[in-house]
PDB file of C-alpha atoms in Angstrom:
ATOM      1  CA  ARG A 844      73.876 -75.407  38.419  1.00 41.00           C
ATOM      2  CA  ARG A 845      71.499 -73.182  36.467  1.00 41.00           C
ATOM      3  CA  PRO A 846      71.738 -73.267  32.663  1.00 44.00           C
ATOM      4  CA  PRO A 847      73.000 -70.162  30.823  1.00 44.00           C
ATOM      5  CA  LEU A 848      70.526 -67.334  30.246  1.00 40.00           C
ATOM      6  CA  GLY A 849      68.322 -68.213  27.310  1.00 44.00           C
ATOM      7  CA  GLN A 850      68.979 -71.972  27.382  1.00 49.00           C
ATOM      8  CA  ILE A 851      66.154 -73.562  25.420  1.00 53.00           C
ATOM      9  CA  GLY A 852      64.911 -77.107  25.138  1.00 52.00           C
ATOM     10  CA  GLU A 853      65.191 -77.633  28.902  1.00 60.00           C
ATOM     11  CA  LEU A 854      62.393 -80.141  29.397  1.00 64.00           C
ATOM     12  CA  LEU A 855      60.281 -80.436  32.506  1.00 75.00           C
ATOM     13  CA  ASP A 856      61.038 -83.386  34.774  1.00 81.00           C
ATOM     14  CA  ALA A 857      59.392 -86.713  33.884  1.00 85.00           C
ATOM     15  CA  GLU A 858      56.649 -86.544  36.508  1.00 89.00           C
ATOM     16  CA  GLU A 859      55.568 -83.023  35.536  1.00 87.00           C
ATOM     17  CA  ARG A 860      55.631 -83.916  31.833  1.00 86.00           C
ATOM     18  CA  MET A 861      53.323 -86.876  32.339  1.00 89.00           C
ATOM     19  CA  ASN A 862      50.978 -84.867  34.587  1.00 91.00           C
ATOM     20  CA  ILE A 863      50.579 -82.255  31.850  1.00 90.00           C
ATOM     21  CA  VAL A 864      50.101 -84.858  29.114  1.00 90.00           C
ATOM     22  CA  ASN A 865      47.532 -86.846  31.103  1.00 92.00           C
ATOM     23  CA  THR A 866      45.600 -83.707  32.088  1.00 92.00           C
ATOM     24  CA  VAL A 867      45.412 -82.441  28.512  1.00 90.00           C
ATOM     25  CA  ASN A 868      44.468 -85.838  27.096  1.00 90.00           C
ATOM     26  CA  ASP A 869      41.707 -86.193  29.690  1.00 92.00           C
ATOM     27  CA  LEU A 870      40.294 -82.806  28.676  1.00 91.00           C
ATOM     28  CA  ALA A 871      40.288 -83.875  24.993  1.00 90.00           C
ATOM     29  CA  PRO A 872      40.594 -80.311  23.575  1.00 92.00           C
ATOM     30  CA  ASP A 873      40.132 -79.391  19.928  1.00 92.00           C
ATOM     31  CA  LEU A 874      43.278 -77.236  19.959  1.00 92.00           C
ATOM     32  CA  ILE A 875      46.469 -77.268  22.032  1.00 92.00           C
ATOM     33  CA  VAL A 876      48.705 -74.174  22.022  1.00 92.00           C
ATOM     34  CA  VAL A 877      52.144 -74.259  23.711  1.00 89.00           C
ATOM     35  CA  GLU A 878      55.429 -72.356  23.695  1.00 82.00           C
ATOM     36  CA  TYR A 879      58.040 -74.231  21.739  1.00 76.00           C
ATOM     37  CA  SER A 880      61.219 -74.574  23.798  1.00 72.00           C
ATOM     38  CA  SER A 881      60.136 -76.585  26.836  1.00 75.00           C
ATOM     39  CA  LEU A 882      56.611 -77.660  25.901  1.00 82.00           C
ATOM     40  CA  GLY A 883      56.887 -78.105  22.130  1.00 82.00           C
ATOM     41  CA  PRO A 884      58.482 -81.574  22.440  1.00 79.00           C
ATOM     42  CA  LEU A 885      55.506 -82.698  24.568  1.00 86.00           C
ATOM     43  CA  LEU A 886      53.149 -82.433  21.592  1.00 89.00           C
ATOM     44  CA  VAL A 887      54.111 -85.916  20.389  1.00 87.00           C
ATOM     45  CA  HIS A 888      52.535 -87.348  23.567  1.00 88.00           C
ATOM     46  CA  PHE A 889      49.144 -85.709  23.095  1.00 88.00           C
ATOM     47  CA  ARG A 890      46.306 -87.427  21.277  1.00 84.00           C
ATOM     48  CA  GLU A 891      46.337 -87.213  17.510  1.00 81.00           C
ATOM     49  CA  ALA A 892      43.784 -85.775  15.075  1.00 73.00           C
ATOM     50  CA  PRO A 893      41.198 -84.308  15.228  1.00 81.00           C
ATOM     51  CA  ILE A 894      43.170 -82.360  17.862  1.00 87.00           C
ATOM     52  CA  GLU A 895      45.223 -79.577  16.279  1.00 92.00           C
ATOM     53  CA  LYS A 896      48.570 -78.768  17.850  1.00 93.00           C
ATOM     54  CA  ALA A 897      49.984 -75.239  17.732  1.00 94.00           C
ATOM     55  CA  ILE A 898      53.183 -73.595  18.908  1.00 92.00           C
ATOM     56  CA  ILE A 899      53.745 -69.892  19.656  1.00 90.00           C
ATOM     57  CA  LEU A 900      57.165 -68.521  18.692  1.00 88.00           C
ATOM     58  CA  HIS A 901      58.298 -65.113  19.884  1.00 82.00           C
ATOM     59  CA  ASP A 902      62.067 -64.984  19.484  1.00 80.00           C
ATOM     60  CA  LEU A 903      64.224 -67.524  17.637  1.00 83.00           C
ATOM     61  CA  PHE A 904      67.462 -67.919  19.543  1.00 81.00           C
ATOM     62  CA  SER A 905      69.442 -69.057  16.496  1.00 82.00           C
ATOM     63  CA  LEU A 906      68.592 -65.857  14.612  1.00 83.00           C
ATOM     64  CA  ARG A 907      69.332 -63.710  17.650  1.00 80.00           C
ATOM     65  CA  ALA A 908      72.753 -65.349  17.983  1.00 79.00           C
ATOM     66  CA  LYS A 909      73.453 -64.736  14.296  1.00 80.00           C
ATOM     67  CA  ALA A 910      72.485 -61.082  14.686  1.00 79.00           C
ATOM     68  CA  MET A 911      74.742 -60.673  17.737  1.00 78.00           C
ATOM     69  CA  LEU A 912      77.699 -62.198  15.897  1.00 79.00           C
ATOM     70  CA  SER A 913      77.073 -59.871  12.937  1.00 77.00           C
ATOM     71  CA  ILE A 914      77.964 -56.868  15.127  1.00 76.00           C
ATOM     72  CA  GLY A 915      80.886 -58.575  16.838  1.00 77.00           C
ATOM     73  CA  ARG A 916      79.144 -59.571  20.069  1.00 76.00           C
ATOM     74  CA  SER A 917      78.760 -63.027  21.554  1.00 74.00           C
ATOM     75  CA  ALA A 918      75.345 -64.471  22.365  1.00 71.00           C
ATOM     76  CA  ASP A 919      74.257 -64.513  26.029  1.00 65.00           C
ATOM     77  CA  PHE A 920      72.635 -67.945  25.738  1.00 67.00           C
ATOM     78  CA  SER A 921      73.475 -71.470  24.611  1.00 67.00           C
ATOM     79  CA  PRO A 922      73.948 -71.593  20.818  1.00 70.00           C
ATOM     80  CA  LEU A 923      71.879 -73.755  18.477  1.00 78.00           C
ATOM     81  CA  SER A 924      71.074 -73.810  14.777  1.00 84.00           C
ATOM     82  CA  LEU A 925      67.869 -72.809  13.020  1.00 86.00           C
ATOM     83  CA  GLU A 926      67.408 -76.482  12.096  1.00 87.00           C
ATOM     84  CA  GLU A 927      67.723 -77.532  15.755  1.00 84.00           C
ATOM     85  CA  GLU A 928      65.052 -75.011  16.729  1.00 84.00           C
ATOM     86  CA  ALA A 929      62.825 -76.233  13.923  1.00 85.00           C
ATOM     87  CA  ALA A 930      63.160 -79.797  15.237  1.00 83.00           C
ATOM     88  CA  LEU A 931      61.520 -78.669  18.498  1.00 81.00           C
ATOM     89  CA  CYS A 932      58.406 -77.839  16.469  1.00 86.00           C
ATOM     90  CA  GLU A 933      58.112 -80.975  14.354  1.00 86.00           C
ATOM     91  CA  ALA A 934      55.077 -82.311  16.249  1.00 88.00           C
ATOM     92  CA  ALA A 935      53.052 -79.130  15.639  1.00 91.00           C
ATOM     93  CA  ASP A 936      50.446 -78.618  12.924  1.00 92.00           C
ATOM     94  CA  ILE A 937      50.358 -74.816  13.294  1.00 94.00           C
ATOM     95  CA  LEU A 938      53.170 -72.361  14.006  1.00 94.00           C
ATOM     96  CA  ILE A 939      52.150 -68.914  15.278  1.00 94.00           C
ATOM     97  CA  TYR A 940      54.727 -66.111  15.084  1.00 92.00           C
ATOM     98  CA  ALA A 941      55.042 -62.685  16.643  1.00 90.00           C
ATOM     99  CA  SER A 942      57.813 -61.769  14.186  1.00 92.00           C
ATOM    100  CA  HIS A 943      57.291 -61.415  10.430  1.00 92.00           C
ATOM    101  CA  SER A 944      60.981 -61.991   9.655  1.00 88.00           C
ATOM    102  CA  GLU A 945      61.116 -65.141  11.793  1.00 89.00           C
ATOM    103  CA  CYS A 946      57.994 -66.501  10.124  1.00 91.00           C
ATOM    104  CA  LYS A 947      59.682 -66.071   6.731  1.00 90.00           C
ATOM    105  CA  ALA A 948      62.873 -67.760   7.945  1.00 87.00           C
ATOM    106  CA  PHE A 949      61.155 -70.712   9.605  1.00 88.00           C
ATOM    107  CA  GLU A 950      58.628 -71.522   6.899  1.00 87.00           C
ATOM    108  CA  LYS A 951      61.542 -72.267   4.559  1.00 88.00           C
ATOM    109  CA  ILE A 952      62.867 -74.854   7.018  1.00 87.00           C
ATOM    110  CA  ILE A 953      59.540 -76.557   7.812  1.00 86.00           C
ATOM    111  CA  PRO A 954      57.150 -75.630   4.962  1.00 84.00           C
ATOM    112  CA  ASN A 955      54.732 -78.494   5.705  1.00 88.00           C
ATOM    113  CA  LYS A 956      53.235 -76.535   8.640  1.00 91.00           C
ATOM    114  CA  LYS A 957      50.500 -73.918   8.712  1.00 93.00           C
ATOM    115  CA  ASN A 958      52.517 -70.756   9.381  1.00 93.00           C
ATOM    116  CA  ILE A 959      50.608 -67.795  10.833  1.00 93.00           C
ATOM    117  CA  TRP A 960      52.050 -64.358  11.534  1.00 93.00           C
ATOM    118  CA  LEU A 961      50.071 -62.320  14.058  1.00 89.00           C
ATOM    119  CA  GLN A 962      50.196 -58.863  12.518  1.00 86.00           C
ATOM    120  CA  PRO A 963      50.191 -55.923  14.926  1.00 82.00           C
ATOM    121  CA  ASN A 964      47.037 -53.887  15.255  1.00 73.00           C
ATOM    122  CA  TYR A 965      48.046 -51.097  17.609  1.00 66.00           C
ATOM    123  CA  LYS A 966      45.779 -48.113  18.004  1.00 65.00           C
ATOM    124  CA  ARG A 967      47.586 -44.974  19.032  1.00 61.00           C
ATOM    125  CA  LYS A 968      46.150 -43.522  22.220  1.00 58.00           C
ATOM    126  CA  VAL A 969      45.040 -39.919  22.050  1.00 55.00           C
ATOM    127  CA  LEU A 970      45.670 -38.460  25.476  1.00 55.00           C
ATOM    128  CA  ALA A 971      44.288 -35.187  26.776  1.00 52.00           C
ATOM    129  CA  LYS A 972      47.463 -33.848  28.316  1.00 57.00           C
ATOM    130  CA  GLU A 973      48.935 -30.411  28.757  1.00 62.00           C
ATOM    131  CA  LYS A 974      51.856 -29.608  26.525  1.00 63.00           C
ATOM    132  CA  THR A 975      55.119 -30.066  28.383  1.00 74.00           C
ATOM    133  CA  GLN A 976      58.774 -29.908  27.461  1.00 83.00           C
ATOM    134  CA  PRO A 977      59.559 -32.832  25.155  1.00 91.00           C
ATOM    135  CA  MET A 978      61.522 -35.682  26.717  1.00 94.00           C
ATOM    136  CA  ALA A 979      63.125 -38.845  25.318  1.00 96.00           C
ATOM    137  CA  ILE A 980      62.874 -42.225  27.013  1.00 97.00           C
ATOM    138  CA  PHE A 981      64.561 -45.561  26.470  1.00 98.00           C
ATOM    139  CA  ILE A 982      62.979 -48.596  28.130  1.00 97.00           C
ATOM    140  CA  GLY A 983      64.051 -52.205  28.337  1.00 94.00           C
ATOM    141  CA  VAL A 984      64.798 -55.335  30.276  1.00 91.00           C
ATOM    142  CA  LYS A 985      68.383 -56.509  30.596  1.00 88.00           C
ATOM    143  CA  HIS A 986      69.541 -58.674  27.696  1.00 82.00           C
ATOM    144  CA  ALA A 987      72.395 -58.451  25.222  1.00 81.00           C
ATOM    145  CA  GLY A 988      70.356 -56.791  22.463  1.00 86.00           C
ATOM    146  CA  ASN A 989      69.168 -54.013  24.776  1.00 91.00           C
ATOM    147  CA  VAL A 990      72.638 -53.568  26.263  1.00 92.00           C
ATOM    148  CA  ASP A 991      73.992 -53.039  22.748  1.00 92.00           C
ATOM    149  CA  ALA A 992      71.163 -50.602  21.937  1.00 95.00           C
ATOM    150  CA  LEU A 993      71.930 -48.650  25.117  1.00 96.00           C
ATOM    151  CA  GLU A 994      75.604 -48.469  24.176  1.00 95.00           C
ATOM    152  CA  PHE A 995      74.689 -47.216  20.712  1.00 96.00           C
ATOM    153  CA  LEU A 996      72.432 -44.573  22.264  1.00 97.00           C
ATOM    154  CA  MET A 997      74.908 -43.414  24.904  1.00 96.00           C
ATOM    155  CA  GLU A 998      78.082 -43.406  22.810  1.00 95.00           C
ATOM    156  CA  GLU A 999      76.939 -42.447  19.322  1.00 96.00           C
ATOM    157  CA  ILE A1000      73.498 -40.847  19.458  1.00 97.00           C
ATOM    158  CA  TRP A1001      73.061 -38.890  22.708  1.00 96.00           C
ATOM    159  CA  PRO A1002      76.410 -36.996  22.569  1.00 95.00           C
ATOM    160  CA  GLU A1003      75.454 -35.891  19.057  1.00 95.00           C
ATOM    161  CA  VAL A1004      72.014 -34.793  20.296  1.00 96.00           C
ATOM    162  CA  LEU A1005      73.623 -32.655  23.018  1.00 94.00           C
ATOM    163  CA  LYS A1006      75.827 -30.902  20.459  1.00 94.00           C
ATOM    164  CA  ARG A1007      72.678 -29.730  18.716  1.00 94.00           C
ATOM    165  CA  ASN A1008      70.446 -29.228  21.758  1.00 93.00           C
ATOM    166  CA  ASN A1009      72.083 -28.957  25.196  1.00 90.00           C
ATOM    167  CA  LYS A1010      68.684 -28.830  26.922  1.00 91.00           C
ATOM    168  CA  ALA A1011      67.573 -32.231  25.613  1.00 94.00           C
ATOM    169  CA  LYS A1012      66.417 -34.631  28.344  1.00 94.00           C
ATOM    170  CA  LEU A1013      66.584 -38.424  28.455  1.00 96.00           C
ATOM    171  CA  GLN A1014      65.167 -40.941  30.917  1.00 96.00           C
ATOM    172  CA  VAL A1015      66.377 -44.567  31.007  1.00 97.00           C
ATOM    173  CA  ILE A1016      63.670 -46.827  32.409  1.00 96.00           C
ATOM    174  CA  GLY A1017      63.621 -50.493  33.415  1.00 95.00           C
ATOM    175  CA  GLU A1018      66.204 -53.147  34.261  1.00 95.00           C
ATOM    176  CA  ILE A1019      68.433 -51.824  31.496  1.00 95.00           C
ATOM    177  CA  GLY A1020      69.214 -48.854  33.766  1.00 94.00           C
ATOM    178  CA  ASN A1021      71.506 -51.165  35.758  1.00 94.00           C
ATOM    179  CA  CYS A1022      73.758 -51.309  32.699  1.00 94.00           C
ATOM    180  CA  MET A1023      74.416 -47.558  32.642  1.00 95.00           C
ATOM    181  CA  LYS A1024      78.161 -46.943  32.904  1.00 94.00           C
ATOM    182  CA  PRO A1025      79.382 -44.123  35.197  1.00 94.00           C
ATOM    183  CA  GLU A1026      80.578 -42.084  32.220  1.00 94.00           C
ATOM    184  CA  TRP A1027      77.152 -42.355  30.597  1.00 94.00           C
ATOM    185  CA  ARG A1028      75.406 -41.227  33.765  1.00 91.00           C
ATOM    186  CA  ARG A1029      77.562 -38.093  33.728  1.00 89.00           C
ATOM    187  CA  LEU A1030      76.290 -37.048  30.300  1.00 87.00           C
ATOM    188  CA  THR A1031      74.037 -33.990  30.423  1.00 84.00           C
ATOM    189  CA  ASN A1032      70.359 -34.246  31.344  1.00 91.00           C
ATOM    190  CA  ILE A1033      70.128 -38.018  31.854  1.00 94.00           C
ATOM    191  CA  GLU A1034      68.025 -39.591  34.580  1.00 94.00           C
ATOM    192  CA  VAL A1035      68.035 -43.330  35.321  1.00 95.00           C
ATOM    193  CA  LYS A1036      64.655 -44.380  36.719  1.00 91.00           C
ATOM    194  CA  GLY A1037      65.103 -48.143  36.963  1.00 88.00           C
ATOM    195  CA  VAL A1038      62.034 -50.395  37.161  1.00 92.00           C
ATOM    196  CA  ILE A1039      58.703 -48.575  37.450  1.00 92.00           C
ATOM    197  CA  ASP A1040      55.115 -49.794  37.810  1.00 91.00           C
ATOM    198  CA  ASP A1041      53.408 -47.441  35.378  1.00 91.00           C
ATOM    199  CA  LEU A1042      54.475 -45.666  32.188  1.00 91.00           C
ATOM    200  CA  THR A1043      51.370 -43.491  32.115  1.00 89.00           C
ATOM    201  CA  PRO A1044      53.117 -40.398  33.580  1.00 89.00           C
ATOM    202  CA  TYR A1045      55.449 -40.503  30.556  1.00 89.00           C
ATOM    203  CA  ALA A1046      52.674 -41.035  28.012  1.00 87.00           C
ATOM    204  CA  GLY A1047      51.731 -38.637  25.237  1.00 86.00           C
ATOM    205  CA  GLU A1048      53.045 -37.318  21.950  1.00 85.00           C
ATOM    206  CA  HIS A1049      55.574 -35.034  23.646  1.00 89.00           C
ATOM    207  CA  THR A1050      57.495 -38.070  24.882  1.00 93.00           C
ATOM    208  CA  ILE A1051      59.887 -39.534  22.314  1.00 96.00           C
ATOM    209  CA  GLY A1052      60.259 -43.308  22.650  1.00 97.00           C
ATOM    210  CA  LEU A1053      63.641 -44.550  21.413  1.00 98.00           C
ATOM    211  CA  ALA A1054      64.427 -47.926  19.841  1.00 97.00           C
ATOM    212  CA  PRO A1055      68.062 -47.645  18.645  1.00 96.00           C
ATOM    213  CA  THR A1056      68.313 -51.385  18.063  1.00 93.00           C
ATOM    214  CA  ARG A1057      71.250 -52.847  16.121  1.00 90.00           C
ATOM    215  CA  VAL A1058      70.347 -56.523  16.664  1.00 83.00           C
ATOM    216  CA  ALA A1059      67.121 -57.685  14.992  1.00 76.00           C
ATOM    217  CA  SER A1060      65.550 -60.344  17.201  1.00 77.00           C
ATOM    218  CA  GLY A1061      61.907 -61.332  17.553  1.00 82.00           C
ATOM    219  CA  VAL A1062      59.768 -58.216  17.802  1.00 88.00           C
ATOM    220  CA  SER A1063      60.817 -55.043  19.565  1.00 91.00           C
ATOM    221  CA  ILE A1064      58.317 -54.886  22.432  1.00 90.00           C
ATOM    222  CA  LYS A1065      59.443 -51.367  23.331  1.00 94.00           C
ATOM    223  CA  VAL A1066      58.147 -50.063  19.987  1.00 94.00           C
ATOM    224  CA  ALA A1067      54.675 -51.440  20.709  1.00 90.00           C
ATOM    225  CA  THR A1068      54.797 -50.117  24.271  1.00 92.00           C
ATOM    226  CA  TYR A1069      55.690 -46.609  23.114  1.00 94.00           C
ATOM    227  CA  LEU A1070      52.891 -46.603  20.541  1.00 92.00           C
ATOM    228  CA  GLU A1071      50.322 -47.892  23.012  1.00 89.00           C
ATOM    229  CA  HIS A1072      51.201 -44.980  25.285  1.00 90.00           C
ATOM    230  CA  GLY A1073      50.673 -42.436  22.523  1.00 89.00           C
ATOM    231  CA  MET A1074      54.363 -41.561  22.173  1.00 92.00           C
ATOM    232  CA  THR A1075      56.276 -40.398  19.136  1.00 93.00           C
ATOM    233  CA  VAL A1076      58.676 -43.215  18.180  1.00 95.00           C
ATOM    234  CA  LEU A1077      62.145 -43.039  16.625  1.00 97.00           C
ATOM    235  CA  ALA A1078      63.682 -46.376  15.688  1.00 97.00           C
ATOM    236  CA  THR A1079      66.328 -48.049  13.598  1.00 95.00           C
ATOM    237  CA  ARG A1080      65.321 -50.298  10.713  1.00 93.00           C
ATOM    238  CA  GLU A1081      66.584 -53.280  12.718  1.00 92.00           C
ATOM    239  CA  ALA A1082      64.049 -52.556  15.464  1.00 94.00           C
ATOM    240  CA  MET A1083      61.223 -52.778  12.932  1.00 94.00           C
ATOM    241  CA  LYS A1084      62.110 -56.005  11.108  1.00 90.00           C
ATOM    242  CA  GLY A1085      59.812 -58.180  13.194  1.00 92.00           C
ATOM    243  CA  TYR A1086      56.834 -55.988  12.234  1.00 92.00           C
ATOM    244  CA  GLY A1087      57.330 -56.245   8.485  1.00 89.00           C
ATOM    245  CA  ASN A1088      56.259 -52.843   7.174  1.00 89.00           C
ATOM    246  CA  THR A1089      52.970 -52.678   9.082  1.00 90.00           C
ATOM    247  CA  LEU A1090      54.104 -49.981  11.531  1.00 91.00           C
ATOM    248  CA  ASP A1091      56.376 -47.975   9.237  1.00 88.00           C
ATOM    249  CA  HIS A1092      53.770 -45.208   8.892  1.00 89.00           C
ATOM    250  CA  ARG A1093      53.639 -44.814  12.707  1.00 90.00           C
ATOM    251  CA  VAL A1094      57.394 -44.772  13.375  1.00 94.00           C
ATOM    252  CA  THR A1095      60.237 -42.585  12.092  1.00 95.00           C
ATOM    253  CA  ILE A1096      63.003 -44.935  10.947  1.00 95.00           C
ATOM    254  CA  PHE A1097      66.742 -44.236  10.638  1.00 93.00           C
ATOM    255  CA  HIS A1098      69.745 -46.076   9.278  1.00 87.00           C
ATOM    256  CA  ASP A1099      72.591 -44.319  11.092  1.00 92.00           C
ATOM    257  CA  ALA A1100      73.402 -42.551  14.360  1.00 95.00           C
ATOM    258  CA  LYS A1101      73.810 -39.028  12.937  1.00 94.00           C
ATOM    259  CA  CYS A1102      70.409 -38.968  11.235  1.00 95.00           C
ATOM    260  CA  PHE A1103      68.829 -40.451  14.350  1.00 96.00           C
ATOM    261  CA  ALA A1104      70.492 -37.808  16.555  1.00 96.00           C
ATOM    262  CA  LYS A1105      69.579 -34.938  14.230  1.00 95.00           C
ATOM    263  CA  LYS A1106      65.892 -35.811  14.231  1.00 95.00           C
ATOM    264  CA  LEU A1107      65.841 -36.503  17.968  1.00 96.00           C
ATOM    265  CA  SER A1108      67.477 -33.167  18.797  1.00 95.00           C
ATOM    266  CA  GLN A1109      64.815 -31.398  16.706  1.00 93.00           C
ATOM    267  CA  LYS A1110      62.010 -33.292  18.438  1.00 93.00           C
ATOM    268  CA  LEU A1111      63.372 -32.278  21.836  1.00 93.00           C
ATOM    269  CA  LEU A1112      63.417 -28.532  21.174  1.00 88.00           C
TER     270      LEU A1112
END
């Protein structure tokens, strides 16, 4: 039986573990970098100093679960505490984070590590493209945080946008499109594209990338994706927590559905 979605700490079988350990020890590297959930516990088996051992952390499951519970939703993965996640990293010398907020949370639990936050350095693409009618897009894979963001968009934001601008257009792109309810699909000017190979046809400043996140977890990859494709980005404060304040000047941030909808309707005129 497969473990629940998001189960962490599922170690490799004994033979594969030893193969990895023996291979790495034979190579005698100066630095070992692993992801923390399945490979982090292997660090104790690698040779000691002068080898430095590092772990990359993208999304702390304990904090995601806490965020889900804060809005009345259950987590879609096996629960564990922040301390239990920290224990998976005990053998590391260096912890490397994608998320600023998770770096701050974790360094309080295990302060004896070298904690490094990889700050974003996105350069907005300037695309030579003919002006077209503005269009909004929402992209995402299927997980509980994105499902909640889609619900927020469809039930609280988009109906309000249509009241102000009945010609506004929205495209839902990626696995998250499978979560569109029939009543949402019937809302005006919505197209569900599903999984696509290339976002380039949607690129440019006349496309409005939406990140109506209510559950802060890791870093919002969709925000980075929108920016890298030269799009205008509207987001909630929750969507930006993982970036600290480094991208605030590139993104328009809102705290409630009505303000979000008002600005979006204006952008789509």
